[in-house]
Coordinates of N, CA, C and O in Angstrom, one line a residue:
M53 N -12.0 -22.4 -11.0 CA -12.6 -21.1 -11.3 C -14.0 -21.3 -11.9 O -14.9 -20.5 -11.6
P54 N -14.3 -22.3 -12.8 CA -15.6 -22.4 -13.3 C -16.7 -22.5 -12.2 O -17.8 -22.0 -12.3
S55 N -16.4 -23.3 -11.2 CA -17.5 -23.5 -10.1 C -17.7 -22.2 -9.4 O -18.8 -21.9 -8.9
Q56 N -16.6 -21.4 -9.2 CA -16.7 -20.1 -8.5 C -17.6 -19.1 -9.4 O -18.4 -18.4 -8.8
I57 N -17.3 -19.1 -10.7 CA -18.1 -18.3 -11.6 C -19.6 -18.7 -11.5 O -20.5 -17.9 -11.5
T58 N -19.8 -20.0 -11.5 CA -21.2 -20.5 -11.4 C -21.9 -20.0 -10.1 O -23.0 -19.6 -10.1
H59 N -21.1 -20.1 -9.0 CA -21.6 -19.6 -7.7 C -22.0 -18.1 -7.9 O -23.0 -17.6 -7.4
L60 N -21.1 -17.3 -8.5 CA -21.3 -15.9 -8.6 C -22.5 -15.5 -9.5 O -23.2 -14.5 -9.2
R61 N -22.8 -16.4 -10.4 CA -23.9 -16.1 -11.3 C -25.3 -16.5 -10.7 O -26.3 -16.1 -11.2
A62 N -25.2 -17.1 -9.5 CA -26.5 -17.4 -8.8 C -27.5 -18.0 -9.6 O -28.7 -17.5 -9.7
D63 N -27.2 -19.1 -10.3 CA -28.2 -19.9 -11.1 C -28.8 -19.0 -12.2 O -30.1 -19.0 -12.4
G64 N -28.0 -18.1 -12.8 CA -28.5 -17.3 -13.9 C -29.2 -16.0 -13.4 O -29.7 -15.2 -14.3
K65 N -29.1 -15.6 -12.2 CA -29.7 -14.4 -11.7 C -28.7 -13.2 -11.8 O -29.1 -12.1 -11.6
A66 N -27.5 -13.5 -12.1 CA -26.5 -12.4 -12.3 C -25.5 -12.8 -13.4 O -25.4 -14.0 -13.7
E67 N -24.7 -11.9 -13.8 CA -23.7 -12.1 -14.8 C -22.3 -11.8 -14.1 O -22.3 -11.1 -13.1
F68 N -21.3 -12.4 -14.6 CA -19.9 -12.2 -14.0 C -19.1 -11.7 -15.1 O -19.0 -12.3 -16.2
Y69 N -18.4 -10.6 -14.9 CA -17.5 -10.0 -15.9 C -16.1 -9.7 -15.2 O -16.1 -9.2 -14.1
E70 N -15.1 -10.0 -15.9 CA -13.8 -9.5 -15.5 C -13.5 -8.2 -16.1 O -13.9 -7.9 -17.3
S71 N -12.8 -7.3 -15.4 CA -12.5 -6.0 -15.9 C -11.1 -5.6 -15.5 O -10.4 -6.2 -14.7
L72 N -10.6 -4.5 -16.1 CA -9.3 -3.9 -15.8 C -9.3 -3.0 -14.6 O -8.3 -2.4 -14.2
R73 N -10.5 -2.9 -13.9 CA -10.6 -2.0 -12.8 C -9.7 -2.5 -11.7 O -9.5 -3.6 -11.4
G74 N -9.1 -1.5 -11.0 CA -8.3 -1.8 -9.8 C -9.1 -2.5 -8.7 O -10.3 -2.3 -8.7
G75 N -8.5 -3.2 -7.9 CA -9.2 -3.9 -6.8 C -9.6 -5.3 -7.1 O -9.2 -5.8 -8.2
Q76 N -10.3 -6.0 -6.2 CA -10.6 -7.4 -6.5 C -12.1 -7.5 -6.7 O -12.7 -6.5 -7.2
T77 N -12.7 -8.6 -6.4 CA -14.1 -8.8 -6.7 C -15.1 -7.8 -6.0 O -14.9 -7.6 -4.8
T78 N -16.0 -7.3 -6.8 CA -17.0 -6.5 -6.2 C -18.3 -6.8 -6.9 O -18.4 -7.6 -7.8
Y79 N -19.4 -6.1 -6.5 CA -20.7 -6.3 -7.1 C -21.3 -5.0 -7.5 O -21.1 -4.0 -6.8
H80 N -21.9 -4.9 -8.7 CA -22.6 -3.8 -9.2 C -24.0 -4.2 -9.6 O -24.1 -5.2 -10.3
G81 N -25.0 -3.6 -9.1 CA -26.3 -4.0 -9.5 C -27.4 -2.9 -9.1 O -27.0 -1.8 -8.7
P82 N -28.7 -3.3 -9.3 CA -29.7 -2.4 -9.0 C -29.6 -1.8 -7.6 O -29.2 -2.5 -6.6
G83 N -30.0 -0.5 -7.4 CA -30.0 0.1 -6.1 C -28.6 0.7 -5.8 O -28.4 1.2 -4.7
Q84 N -27.7 0.6 -6.7 CA -26.3 1.1 -6.4 C -26.0 2.2 -7.4 O -26.3 2.1 -8.6
L85 N -25.4 3.3 -6.9 CA -24.9 4.4 -7.7 C -23.6 3.9 -8.2 O -22.6 3.8 -7.4
T86 N -23.5 3.7 -9.5 CA -22.2 3.4 -10.1 C -21.8 4.6 -10.9 O -22.5 5.0 -11.9
A87 N -20.7 5.2 -10.5 CA -20.2 6.5 -11.1 C -18.8 6.3 -11.6 O -17.9 6.0 -10.8
F88 N -18.6 6.3 -12.9 CA -17.3 6.2 -13.5 C -16.9 7.5 -14.1 O -17.5 7.9 -15.1
L89 N -16.0 8.2 -13.5 CA -15.5 9.4 -14.0 C -14.4 9.2 -15.1 O -13.6 8.3 -14.9
I90 N -14.5 9.9 -16.1 CA -13.5 9.9 -17.2 C -12.8 11.2 -17.2 O -13.5 12.2 -17.6
L91 N -11.6 11.3 -16.8 CA -10.9 12.6 -16.8 C -9.4 12.4 -16.9 O -8.9 11.3 -16.7
N92 N -8.7 13.4 -17.2 CA -7.2 13.4 -17.4 C -6.6 13.8 -16.0 O -6.9 15.0 -15.6
L93 N -5.9 13.0 -15.4 CA -5.3 13.3 -14.1 C -4.4 14.5 -14.1 O -4.4 15.3 -13.2
K94 N -3.7 14.6 -15.2 CA -2.7 15.8 -15.3 C -3.5 17.1 -15.4 O -3.1 18.1 -14.8
T95 N -4.6 17.1 -16.1 CA -5.4 18.3 -16.2 C -5.8 18.8 -14.8 O -5.9 20.0 -14.6
H96 N -6.1 17.9 -13.9 CA -6.6 18.3 -12.6 C -5.6 18.2 -11.5 O -5.9 18.4 -10.3
G97 N -4.4 17.9 -11.9 CA -3.3 17.9 -10.9 C -3.3 16.7 -9.9 O -2.9 16.8 -8.8
F98 N -3.9 15.6 -10.3 CA -4.0 14.4 -9.5 C -2.9 13.4 -9.7 O -2.4 13.3 -10.9
T99 N -2.5 12.7 -8.7 CA -1.7 11.5 -8.8 C -2.7 10.4 -8.8 O -3.9 10.6 -8.4
S100 N -2.3 9.2 -9.0 CA -3.3 8.1 -8.9 C -3.9 8.0 -7.5 O -5.1 7.8 -7.3
R101 N -3.0 8.1 -6.5 CA -3.5 8.0 -5.1 C -4.3 9.2 -4.7 O -5.4 9.0 -4.1
S102 N -4.0 10.4 -5.1 CA -4.8 11.5 -4.7 C -6.2 11.5 -5.4 O -7.2 12.0 -4.9
Y103 N -6.2 10.9 -6.6 CA -7.5 10.7 -7.3 C -8.4 9.8 -6.6 O -9.6 10.0 -6.4
V104 N -7.9 8.6 -6.1 CA -8.7 7.7 -5.3 C -9.1 8.4 -4.0 O -10.3 8.3 -3.6
E105 N -8.3 9.2 -3.4 CA -8.7 9.9 -2.2 C -9.8 10.9 -2.5 O -10.7 11.1 -1.7
F106 N -9.7 11.6 -3.7 CA -10.7 12.5 -4.1 C -12.1 11.8 -4.3 O -13.1 12.3 -3.8
L107 N -12.0 10.6 -4.9 CA -13.3 9.9 -5.0 C -13.9 9.5 -3.6 O -15.0 9.7 -3.4
E108 N -13.0 9.0 -2.8 CA -13.4 8.6 -1.4 C -14.0 9.8 -0.7 O -15.1 9.8 -0.1
N109 N -13.3 11.0 -0.7 CA -13.7 12.2 0.0 C -15.0 12.7 -0.6 O -15.8 13.3 0.1
S110 N -15.2 12.6 -1.9 CA -16.4 13.0 -2.6 C -17.6 12.2 -2.1 O -18.7 12.7 -1.8
V111 N -17.4 10.9 -1.9 CA -18.4 10.0 -1.4 C -18.7 10.4 0.1 O -19.9 10.5 0.5
I112 N -17.7 10.6 0.9 CA -17.9 11.0 2.3 C -18.7 12.3 2.4 O -19.6 12.3 3.2
A113 N -18.4 13.3 1.6 CA -19.2 14.5 1.6 C -20.6 14.3 1.1 O -21.5 14.9 1.7
T114 N -20.8 13.4 0.2 CA -22.2 13.1 -0.3 C -23.0 12.4 0.8 O -24.1 12.7 1.1
L115 N -22.3 11.4 1.5 CA -23.0 10.7 2.6 C -23.4 11.7 3.7 O -24.5 11.5 4.3
A116 N -22.5 12.6 4.0 CA -22.8 13.6 5.0 C -24.1 14.4 4.7 O -24.8 14.8 5.7
L117 N -24.4 14.6 3.5 CA -25.6 15.3 3.1 C -26.9 14.6 3.5 O -27.9 15.1 3.7
Y118 N -26.7 13.2 3.8 CA -27.8 12.4 4.2 C -27.7 11.9 5.6 O -28.4 11.0 6.1
G119 N -26.8 12.5 6.4 CA -26.6 12.2 7.8 C -25.8 10.9 8.0 O -25.9 10.4 9.1
I120 N -25.1 10.4 7.0 CA -24.4 9.2 7.2 C -22.9 9.5 7.3 O -22.4 10.3 6.5
T121 N -22.2 9.0 8.3 CA -20.8 9.2 8.5 C -20.0 8.2 7.7 O -20.2 7.0 7.9
G122 N -19.2 8.7 6.8 CA -18.3 7.8 6.0 C -16.9 8.1 6.4 O -16.5 9.2 6.8
T123 N -16.0 7.1 6.4 CA -14.6 7.2 6.7 C -13.8 6.5 5.7 O -14.2 5.5 5.1
R124 N -12.5 6.9 5.6 CA -11.5 6.2 4.9 C -10.7 5.4 5.9 O -10.5 5.8 7.0
T125 N -10.3 4.2 5.5 CA -9.5 3.4 6.4 C -8.2 2.9 5.6 O -8.0 3.4 4.5
E126 N -7.5 2.0 6.2 CA -6.4 1.4 5.5 C -6.8 0.5 4.3 O -6.1 0.2 3.4
N127 N -8.1 0.2 4.3 CA -8.7 -0.6 3.2 C -9.3 0.4 2.2 O -9.9 1.4 2.5
P128 N -9.4 0.0 0.9 CA -10.0 0.9 -0.1 C -11.4 1.0 0.1 O -12.1 0.2 0.6
G129 N -12.0 2.1 -0.4 CA -13.4 2.4 -0.4 C -13.8 3.3 0.8 O -12.9 3.9 1.4
V130 N -15.1 3.4 1.0 CA -15.6 4.2 2.1 C -16.4 3.3 3.0 O -17.2 2.5 2.6
W131 N -16.2 3.5 4.3 CA -16.7 2.7 5.4 C -17.5 3.5 6.3 O -17.3 4.7 6.5
T132 N -18.4 2.8 7.0 CA -19.2 3.5 8.1 C -18.5 3.2 9.4 O -17.6 2.3 9.5
P133 N -18.8 4.0 10.5 CA -18.1 3.7 11.8 C -18.3 2.3 12.3 O -17.5 1.9 13.1
N134 N -19.4 1.6 11.9 CA -19.6 0.3 12.4 C -18.8 -0.8 11.6 O -18.9 -2.0 11.8
G135 N -17.8 -0.3 10.8 CA -16.9 -1.2 10.1 C -17.5 -1.8 8.8 O -16.9 -2.8 8.3
K136 N -18.6 -1.3 8.3 CA -19.2 -1.9 7.1 C -18.9 -1.0 5.9 O -18.8 0.2 6.0
K137 N -18.7 -1.6 4.8 CA -18.3 -0.9 3.5 C -19.6 -0.4 2.8 O -20.5 -1.2 2.5
I138 N -19.7 0.9 2.5 CA -20.8 1.4 1.8 C -20.5 1.8 0.4 O -21.4 1.9 -0.4
T139 N -19.2 1.9 0.1 CA -18.8 2.3 -1.3 C -17.5 1.5 -1.6 O -16.5 1.6 -0.9
S140 N -17.5 0.9 -2.8 CA -16.3 0.3 -3.4 C -15.7 1.3 -4.3 O -16.4 2.1 -5.0
V141 N -14.4 1.4 -4.4 CA -13.7 2.2 -5.3 C -12.7 1.4 -6.1 O -11.9 0.6 -5.5
G142 N -12.7 1.6 -7.4 CA -11.7 0.9 -8.2 C -11.5 1.7 -9.5 O -12.5 2.2 -10.1
V143 N -10.3 1.9 -9.8 CA -10.0 2.8 -11.0 C -9.0 2.0 -11.9 O -8.3 1.1 -11.5
H144 N -9.0 2.5 -13.1 CA -8.1 2.0 -14.1 C -7.5 3.3 -14.8 O -8.3 4.2 -15.1
L145 N -6.2 3.3 -15.0 CA -5.6 4.4 -15.7 C -4.9 4.0 -16.9 O -4.2 2.9 -16.9
Q146 N -5.0 4.8 -18.0 CA -4.3 4.5 -19.2 C -3.9 5.9 -19.7 O -4.8 6.7 -20.0
R147 N -2.6 6.2 -19.8 CA -2.1 7.5 -20.2 C -2.7 8.6 -19.5 O -3.2 9.6 -20.1
Y148 N -2.9 8.5 -18.2 CA -3.4 9.5 -17.2 C -4.9 9.7 -17.4 O -5.5 10.6 -16.8
I149 N -5.6 8.9 -18.2 CA -7.0 9.0 -18.3 C -7.7 7.9 -17.4 O -7.3 6.8 -17.5
T150 N -8.6 8.4 -16.6 CA -9.3 7.5 -15.7 C -10.4 6.7 -16.3 O -11.0 7.2 -17.2
G151 N -10.7 5.6 -15.7 CA -11.8 4.8 -16.0 C -12.3 4.1 -14.8 O -11.6 4.1 -13.8
Y152 N -13.5 3.7 -14.8 CA -14.2 3.1 -13.6 C -14.3 4.1 -12.5 O -14.2 5.3 -12.8
G153 N -14.6 3.8 -11.3 CA -14.9 4.8 -10.3 C -15.4 4.2 -9.0 O -14.7 3.4 -8.3
I154 N -16.7 4.4 -8.7 CA -17.3 4.0 -7.4 C -18.6 3.2 -7.6 O -19.2 3.4 -8.6
G155 N -18.9 2.5 -6.6 CA -20.2 1.8 -6.4 C -20.7 2.1 -5.1 O -20.2 1.5 -4.1
L156 N -21.6 3.0 -4.9 CA -22.2 3.5 -3.7 C -23.5 2.8 -3.4 O -24.5 2.9 -4.2
N157 N -23.6 2.0 -2.4 CA -24.9 1.3 -2.1 C -25.9 2.2 -1.5 O -25.9 2.5 -0.3
V158 N -27.0 2.4 -2.3 CA -28.1 3.2 -1.8 C -29.2 2.3 -1.2 O -29.4 2.3 -0.1
H159 N -29.8 1.5 -2.1 CA -30.7 0.5 -1.6 C -30.4 -0.8 -2.3 O -31.3 -1.6 -2.7
T160 N -29.2 -1.1 -2.4 CA -28.7 -2.4 -3.0 C -29.1 -3.6 -2.2 O -29.1 -3.5 -0.9
D161 N -29.4 -4.7 -2.8 CA -29.7 -5.9 -2.1 C -28.4 -6.4 -1.6 O -27.5 -6.9 -2.3
L162 N -28.2 -6.3 -0.3 CA -26.9 -6.7 0.3 C -26.6 -8.2 0.3 O -25.4 -8.6 0.5
G163 N -27.6 -9.0 0.0 CA -27.4 -10.4 -0.1 C -26.4 -10.8 -1.1 O -25.7 -11.8 -1.0
W164 N -26.2 -10.0 -2.2 CA -25.3 -10.3 -3.2 C -23.9 -10.3 -2.7 O -23.0 -11.0 -3.2
F165 N -23.6 -9.5 -1.7 CA -22.2 -9.4 -1.1 C -21.9 -10.6 -0.4 O -20.7 -10.9 -0.1
D166 N -22.9 -11.4 0.0 CA -22.6 -12.7 0.7 C -22.0 -13.7 -0.2 O -21.5 -14.7 0.2
R167 N -22.1 -13.5 -1.5 CA -21.6 -14.4 -2.5 C -20.2 -14.2 -2.9 O -19.6 -15.0 -3.7
I168 N -19.6 -13.1 -2.4 CA -18.2 -12.8 -2.8 C -17.4 -12.5 -1.5 O -17.9 -12.2 -0.4
V169 N -16.1 -12.5 -1.7 CA -15.2 -11.9 -0.7 C -14.9 -10.5 -1.2 O -14.1 -10.3 -2.1
M170 N -15.7 -9.6 -0.6 CA -15.7 -8.2 -1.1 C -14.3 -7.6 -1.1 O -13.7 -7.5 0.0
C171 N -13.9 -7.2 -2.3 CA -12.6 -6.5 -2.5 C -11.4 -7.3 -1.9 O -10.4 -6.7 -1.5
G172 N -11.6 -8.6 -1.8 CA -10.5 -9.4 -1.2 C -10.3 -9.3 0.3 O -9.2 -9.6 0.8
L173 N -11.3 -8.9 1.0 CA -11.2 -8.6 2.4 C -12.2 -9.6 3.1 O -13.3 -9.3 3.4
P174 N -11.7 -10.8 3.5 CA -12.5 -11.8 4.2 C -13.1 -11.2 5.5 O -12.5 -10.5 6.2
G175 N -14.4 -11.5 5.7 CA -15.0 -11.2 6.9 C -15.6 -9.8 6.9 O -16.3 -9.4 7.9
K176 N -15.4 -9.0 5.9 CA -15.9 -7.6 5.9 C -17.3 -7.7 5.3 O -17.7 -8.5 4.5
R177 N -18.2 -6.8 5.8 CA -19.6 -6.7 5.4 C -19.9 -5.4 4.7 O -19.2 -4.4 4.9
A178 N -20.9 -5.5 3.9 CA -21.4 -4.3 3.2 C -22.6 -3.7 3.9 O -23.3 -4.3 4.7
T179 N -22.9 -2.4 3.6 CA -24.0 -1.7 4.1 C -24.6 -0.9 3.0 O -24.0 -0.7 2.0
N180 N -25.8 -0.3 3.3 CA -26.4 0.7 2.3 C -27.1 1.7 3.1 O -27.1 1.7 4.3
F181 N -27.7 2.7 2.4 CA -28.4 3.8 3.1 C -29.5 3.2 4.0 O -29.6 3.7 5.1
E182 N -30.2 2.3 3.5 CA -31.3 1.7 4.3 C -30.8 1.1 5.6 O -31.4 1.3 6.7
A183 N -29.8 0.3 5.5 CA -29.2 -0.3 6.7 C -28.6 0.8 7.7 O -28.5 0.5 8.9
E184 N -28.3 1.9 7.2 CA -27.8 3.0 8.0 C -29.0 4.0 8.4 O -28.7 5.1 8.8
E185 N -30.2 3.5 8.3 CA -31.4 4.2 8.7 C -31.8 5.4 7.9 O -32.4 6.3 8.3
V186 N -31.3 5.4 6.6 CA -31.7 6.5 5.7 C -32.5 5.8 4.6 O -32.0 5.1 3.7
R187 N -33.8 6.0 4.6 CA -34.7 5.3 3.7 C -35.4 6.3 2.7 O -35.4 7.5 2.9
G188 N -35.8 5.7 1.6 CA -36.6 6.5 0.6 C -35.8 7.3 -0.3 O -36.3 8.2 -1.0
K189 N -34.5 7.1 -0.4 CA -33.6 7.9 -1.3 C -33.4 7.1 -2.6 O -33.1 5.9 -2.5
S190 N -33.6 7.8 -3.7 CA -33.4 7.1 -5.0 C -31.9 7.2 -5.4 O -31.2 8.1 -5.0
V191 N -31.5 6.3 -6.3 CA -30.2 6.3 -6.8 C -30.0 7.6 -7.6 O -29.0 8.3 -7.5
E192 N -31.0 8.0 -8.3 CA -31.0 9.3 -9.1 C -30.8 10.5 -8.2 O -29.9 11.4 -8.5
E193 N -31.4 10.6 -7.1 CA -31.2 11.7 -6.2 C -29.8 11.7 -5.6 O -29.2 12.8 -5.6
V194 N -29.3 10.6 -5.2 CA -28.0 10.5 -4.7 C -26.9 10.8 -5.8 O -25.9 11.4 -5.5
A195 N -27.2 10.4 -7.0 CA -26.3 10.6 -8.1 C -26.2 12.1 -8.3 O -25.1 12.6 -8.6
R196 N -27.3 12.9 -8.3 CA -27.3 14.3 -8.5 C -26.4 15.0 -7.4 O -25.6 15.9 -7.6
A197 N -26.6 14.5 -6.1 CA -25.8 15.1 -5.0 C -24.3 14.8 -5.2 O -23.5 15.6 -5.0
F198 N -24.0 13.5 -5.6 CA -22.6 13.1 -5.8 C -22.0 13.9 -6.9 O -20.9 14.4 -6.8
A199 N -22.7 14.1 -8.0 CA -22.2 14.9 -9.2 C -21.9 16.3 -8.8 O -20.9 16.9 -9.2
G200 N -22.8 16.9 -7.9 CA -22.5 18.2 -7.5 C -21.3 18.3 -6.6 O -20.5 19.3 -6.8
V201 N -21.0 17.4 -5.7 CA -19.8 17.3 -4.9 C -18.6 17.2 -5.8 O -17.6 17.9 -5.6
V202 N -18.7 16.3 -6.7 CA -17.5 16.1 -7.6 C -17.2 17.3 -8.4 O -16.1 17.8 -8.5
A203 N -18.3 17.9 -9.0 CA -18.1 19.2 -9.8 C -17.4 20.3 -9.0 O -16.5 21.0 -9.5
E204 N -17.9 20.4 -7.7 CA -17.3 21.4 -6.8 C -15.8 21.1 -6.6 O -15.0 22.0 -6.5
G205 N -15.5 19.8 -6.5 CA -14.1 19.5 -6.2 C -13.1 19.6 -7.4 O -11.9 19.7 -7.3
L206 N -13.7 19.6 -8.6 CA -12.9 19.7 -9.8 C -12.9 21.2 -10.3 O -13.7 21.6 -11.1
K207 N -12.1 22.0 -9.7 CA -12.1 23.4 -9.9 C -11.9 23.8 -11.3 O -12.4 24.8 -11.8
D208 N -11.1 23.1 -12.1 CA -10.9 23.4 -13.5 C -11.8 22.8 -14.4 O -11.6 22.7 -15.6
C209 N -12.9 22.3 -13.9 CA -13.9 21.5 -14.7 C -14.9 22.5 -15.4 O -15.5 23.3 -14.7
D210 N -15.0 22.4 -16.7 CA -16.0 23.3 -17.4 C -17.4 22.7 -17.4 O -18.3 23.4 -17.5
E211 N -17.4 21.3 -17.3 CA -18.7 20.7 -17.5 C -18.7 19.3 -16.9 O -17.7 18.6 -16.9
V212 N -19.9 18.9 -16.3 CA -20.1 17.6 -15.8 C -21.2 17.0 -16.6 O -22.3 17.6 -16.7
V213 N -20.9 15.9 -17.3 CA -21.9 15.3 -18.2 C -22.4 14.0 -17.5 O -21.6 13.2 -17.0
R214 N -23.7 13.9 -17.4 CA -24.3 12.7 -16.7 C -24.9 11.8 -17.8 O -25.6 12.2 -18.7
I215 N -24.4 10.6 -17.7 CA -24.9 9.5 -18.7 C -25.6 8.5 -17.9 O -25.0 7.9 -16.9
V216 N -26.9 8.3 -18.2 CA -27.7 7.4 -17.4 C -27.5 5.9 -17.8 O -27.5 5.0 -17.0
N217 N -27.5 5.7 -19.1 CA -27.4 4.3 -19.5 C -26.6 4.1 -20.8 O -26.2 5.1 -21.4
E218 N -26.4 2.9 -21.2 CA -25.6 2.6 -22.4 C -26.1 3.2 -23.6 O -25.3 3.6 -24.5
D219 N -27.4 3.3 -23.8 CA -28.0 3.9 -25.0 C -27.5 5.4 -25.1 O -27.3 5.8 -26.2
E220 N -27.4 6.1 -24.0 CA -26.9 7.5 -24.1 C -25.5 7.5 -24.5 O -25.1 8.4 -25.2
V221 N -24.7 6.6 -24.0 CA -23.3 6.5 -24.3 C -23.1 6.3 -25.8 O -22.3 6.9 -26.5
L222 N -23.9 5.4 -26.4 CA -23.9 5.0 -27.8 C -24.6 5.9 -28.7 O -24.6 5.7 -29.9
G223 N -25.4 6.9 -28.1 CA -26.1 7.8 -29.0 C -27.4 7.2 -29.5 O -28.0 7.7 -30.4
N224 N -27.9 6.2 -28.8 CA -29.2 5.6 -29.2 C -30.4 6.0 -28.4 O -31.5 5.5 -28.6
G225 N -30.2 6.9 -27.5 CA -31.3 7.2 -26.6 C -31.6 8.6 -26.4 O -31.3 9.7 -26.6

């Protein structure tokens, strides 16, 4: 395992963290919309499976706004028709409260995915907006679109709060 972690860290260019998120190895980094919803499944009438489907369908609807076709398959996440993964999905539940969420590749450096067996699926490749011929979109723009789709899907939701960075979470920013 130590040599594998060294490989993942890419000679100090990245960090490696283990988490309680569902799924296997994934990558989160610049150019990726990382959206972690925190909500009570009971409040919104979700089961764990229907919540994952909600996340996947919210991503698919967001992609459609940009002319990208996204699909659900037997494998977790959202895929393009060419069989490449554009979004990883991983959740953690504790007492019906969700943690973690999605990693949607907007203009992510896809080279990082060559360093891992993405989500435990050998031979699968990642894609992003740019590889799907949608250029010039910022993570912030796509985040606003995704938040709108999610808010629309949460009918009992009074408020969607957007947190951009750790300082906002901690009240330092």
